[in-house]
GROMACS .gro file of C-alpha atoms in nm:
model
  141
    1UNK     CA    1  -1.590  -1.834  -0.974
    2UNK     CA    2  -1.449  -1.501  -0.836
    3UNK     CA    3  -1.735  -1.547  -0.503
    4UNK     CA    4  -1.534  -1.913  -0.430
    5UNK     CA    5  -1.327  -1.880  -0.158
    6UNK     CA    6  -1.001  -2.051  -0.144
    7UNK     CA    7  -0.880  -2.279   0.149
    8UNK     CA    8  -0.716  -1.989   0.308
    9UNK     CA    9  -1.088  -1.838   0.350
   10UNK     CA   10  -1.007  -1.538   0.083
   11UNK     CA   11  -1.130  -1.459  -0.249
   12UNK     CA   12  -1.001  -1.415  -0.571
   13UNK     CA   13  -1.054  -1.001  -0.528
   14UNK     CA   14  -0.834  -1.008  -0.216
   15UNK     CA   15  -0.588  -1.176  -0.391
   16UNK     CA   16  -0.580  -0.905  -0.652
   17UNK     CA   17  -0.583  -0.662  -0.351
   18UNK     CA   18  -0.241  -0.789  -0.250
   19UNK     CA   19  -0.139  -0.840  -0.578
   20UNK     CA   20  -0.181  -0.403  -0.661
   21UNK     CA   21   0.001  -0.367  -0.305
   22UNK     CA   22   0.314  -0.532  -0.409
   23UNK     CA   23   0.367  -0.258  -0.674
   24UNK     CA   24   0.441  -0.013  -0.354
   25UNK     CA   25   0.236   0.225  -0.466
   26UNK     CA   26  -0.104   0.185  -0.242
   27UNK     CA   27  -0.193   0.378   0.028
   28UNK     CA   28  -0.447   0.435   0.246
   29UNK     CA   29  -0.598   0.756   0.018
   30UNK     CA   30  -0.559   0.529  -0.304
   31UNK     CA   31  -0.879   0.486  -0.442
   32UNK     CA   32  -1.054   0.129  -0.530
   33UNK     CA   33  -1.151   0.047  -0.909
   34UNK     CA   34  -1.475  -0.050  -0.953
   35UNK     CA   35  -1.355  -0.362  -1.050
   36UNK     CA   36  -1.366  -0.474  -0.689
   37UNK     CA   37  -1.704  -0.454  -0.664
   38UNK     CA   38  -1.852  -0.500  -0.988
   39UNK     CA   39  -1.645  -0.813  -1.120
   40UNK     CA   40  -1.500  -0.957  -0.766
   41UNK     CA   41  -1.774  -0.891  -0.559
   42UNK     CA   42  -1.585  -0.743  -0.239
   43UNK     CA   43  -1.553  -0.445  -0.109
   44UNK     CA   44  -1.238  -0.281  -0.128
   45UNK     CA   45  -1.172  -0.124   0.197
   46UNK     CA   46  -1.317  -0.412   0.406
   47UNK     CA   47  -1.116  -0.654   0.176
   48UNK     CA   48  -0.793  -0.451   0.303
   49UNK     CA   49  -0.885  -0.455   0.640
   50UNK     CA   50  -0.939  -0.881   0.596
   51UNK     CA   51  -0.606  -0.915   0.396
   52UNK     CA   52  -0.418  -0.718   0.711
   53UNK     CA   53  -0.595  -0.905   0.986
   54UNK     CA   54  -0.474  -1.214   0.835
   55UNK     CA   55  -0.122  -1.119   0.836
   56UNK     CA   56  -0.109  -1.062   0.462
   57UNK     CA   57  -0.035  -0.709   0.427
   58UNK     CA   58   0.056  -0.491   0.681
   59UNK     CA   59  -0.004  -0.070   0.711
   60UNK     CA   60   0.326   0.113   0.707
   61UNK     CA   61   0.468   0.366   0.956
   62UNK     CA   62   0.494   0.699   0.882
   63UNK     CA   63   0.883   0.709   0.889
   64UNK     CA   64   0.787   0.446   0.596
   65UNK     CA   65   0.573   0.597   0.427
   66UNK     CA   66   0.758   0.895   0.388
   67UNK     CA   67   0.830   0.810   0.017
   68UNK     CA   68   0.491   0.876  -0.057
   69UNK     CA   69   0.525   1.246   0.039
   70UNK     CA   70   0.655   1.466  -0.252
   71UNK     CA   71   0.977   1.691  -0.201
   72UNK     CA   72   0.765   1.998  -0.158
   73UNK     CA   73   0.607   1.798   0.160
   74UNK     CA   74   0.948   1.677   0.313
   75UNK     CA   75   1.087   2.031   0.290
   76UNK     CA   76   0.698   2.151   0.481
   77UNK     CA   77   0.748   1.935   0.792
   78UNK     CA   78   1.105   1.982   0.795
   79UNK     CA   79   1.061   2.328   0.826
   80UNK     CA   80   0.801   2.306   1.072
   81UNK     CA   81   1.016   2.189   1.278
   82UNK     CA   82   1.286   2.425   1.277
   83UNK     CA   83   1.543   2.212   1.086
   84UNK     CA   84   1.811   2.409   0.846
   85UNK     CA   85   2.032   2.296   0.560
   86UNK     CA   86   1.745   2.109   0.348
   87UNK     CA   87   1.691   2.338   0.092
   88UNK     CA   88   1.906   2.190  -0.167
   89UNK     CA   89   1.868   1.849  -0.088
   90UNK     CA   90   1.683   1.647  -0.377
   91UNK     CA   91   1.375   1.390  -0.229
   92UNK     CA   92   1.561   1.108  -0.145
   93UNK     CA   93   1.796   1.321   0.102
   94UNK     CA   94   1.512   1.487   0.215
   95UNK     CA   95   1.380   1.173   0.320
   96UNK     CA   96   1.669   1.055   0.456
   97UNK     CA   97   1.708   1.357   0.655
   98UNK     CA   98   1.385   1.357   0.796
   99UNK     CA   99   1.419   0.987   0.884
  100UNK     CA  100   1.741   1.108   1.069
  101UNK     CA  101   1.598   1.424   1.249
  102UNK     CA  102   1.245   1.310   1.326
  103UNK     CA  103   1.084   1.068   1.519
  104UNK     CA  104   0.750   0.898   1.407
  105UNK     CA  105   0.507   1.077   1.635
  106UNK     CA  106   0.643   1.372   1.520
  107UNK     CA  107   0.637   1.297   1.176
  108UNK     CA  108   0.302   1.075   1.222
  109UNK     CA  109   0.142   1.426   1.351
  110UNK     CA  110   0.204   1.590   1.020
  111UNK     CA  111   0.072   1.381   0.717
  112UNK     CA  112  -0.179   1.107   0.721
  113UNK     CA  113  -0.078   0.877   0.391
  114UNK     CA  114   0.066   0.535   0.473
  115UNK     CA  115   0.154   0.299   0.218
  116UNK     CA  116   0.105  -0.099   0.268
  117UNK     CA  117   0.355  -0.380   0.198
  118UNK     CA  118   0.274  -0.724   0.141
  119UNK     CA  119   0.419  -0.948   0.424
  120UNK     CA  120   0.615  -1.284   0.363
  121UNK     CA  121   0.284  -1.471   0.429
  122UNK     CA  122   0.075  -1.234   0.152
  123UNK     CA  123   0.361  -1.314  -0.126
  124UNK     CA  124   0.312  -1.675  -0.050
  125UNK     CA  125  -0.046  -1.668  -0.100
  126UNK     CA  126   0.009  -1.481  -0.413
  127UNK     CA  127   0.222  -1.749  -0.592
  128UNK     CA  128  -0.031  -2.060  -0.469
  129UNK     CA  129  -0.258  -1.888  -0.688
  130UNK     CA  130  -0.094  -1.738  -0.994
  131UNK     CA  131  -0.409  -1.835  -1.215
  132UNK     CA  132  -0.600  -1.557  -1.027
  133UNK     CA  133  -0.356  -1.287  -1.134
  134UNK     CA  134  -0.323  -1.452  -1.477
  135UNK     CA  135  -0.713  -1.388  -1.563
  136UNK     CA  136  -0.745  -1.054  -1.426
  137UNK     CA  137  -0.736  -0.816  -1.727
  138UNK     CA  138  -0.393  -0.554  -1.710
  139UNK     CA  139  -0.379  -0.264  -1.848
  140UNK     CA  140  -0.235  -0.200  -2.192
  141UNK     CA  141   0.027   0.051  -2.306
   0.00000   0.00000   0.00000
């Protein structure tokens, strides 16, 4: 059942895909269970690349992605650049600062994570088939 595709030509494993990108915590160095393979049958990379073509996630900038950088990062490229008066600031003036300061080439030339977010169209998706996301096993705490 998890090799049937759905109307919308996907399959239950890209589903789950967009389901672990809502969380905001994927990225483009996060790794891919083996769960993708072994009990959905896709492959993980490939099924990103499918989920973004059809509008259903999208890749984030790097002004964007910034919140995947830790402080000791921010402070890096700020200072690489020359700026003054960060040294203090916690992360999320950091970021803010470097949002403020930079542009995205210049912060795109200086780290290489981007996160993804799950477009309008991918949470839509994700609620026609809840059952998918139901039967898929979740971790326990």
């Amino acid at each position: 059942r998890n090799m049937i595709r759905f109307e919308e030509d996907i399959l239950p494993g890209h589903l789950i895909l967009l389901w672990r990108i809502q969380f905001g915590t994927f990225t483009n160095e996060s790794g891919y269970p083996k769960y993708f393979e072994y009990n959905y049958g896709i492959n993980g990379a490939q099924a990103l690349d499918e989920v973004i073509e059809k509008g259903y996630a999208i890749e984030l900038s790097a002004t964007d992605s910034l919140d995947h950088l830790n402080a000791a990062s921010l402070k890096a490229i700020l200072k690489h650049y020359g700026m003054a008066g960060y040294s203090k600031m916690k992360k999320p003036e950091l970021m803010a600062f470097a949002k403020q300061e930079l542009n995205e080439e210049q912060l795109a030339s200086q780290f290489a994570v981007r996160g993804y977010r799950i477009t309008q169209d991918g949470k839509a998706i994700l609620s026609k088939y809840p059952e998918v996301v139901d039967r898929h096993p979740k971790k326990k705490y």
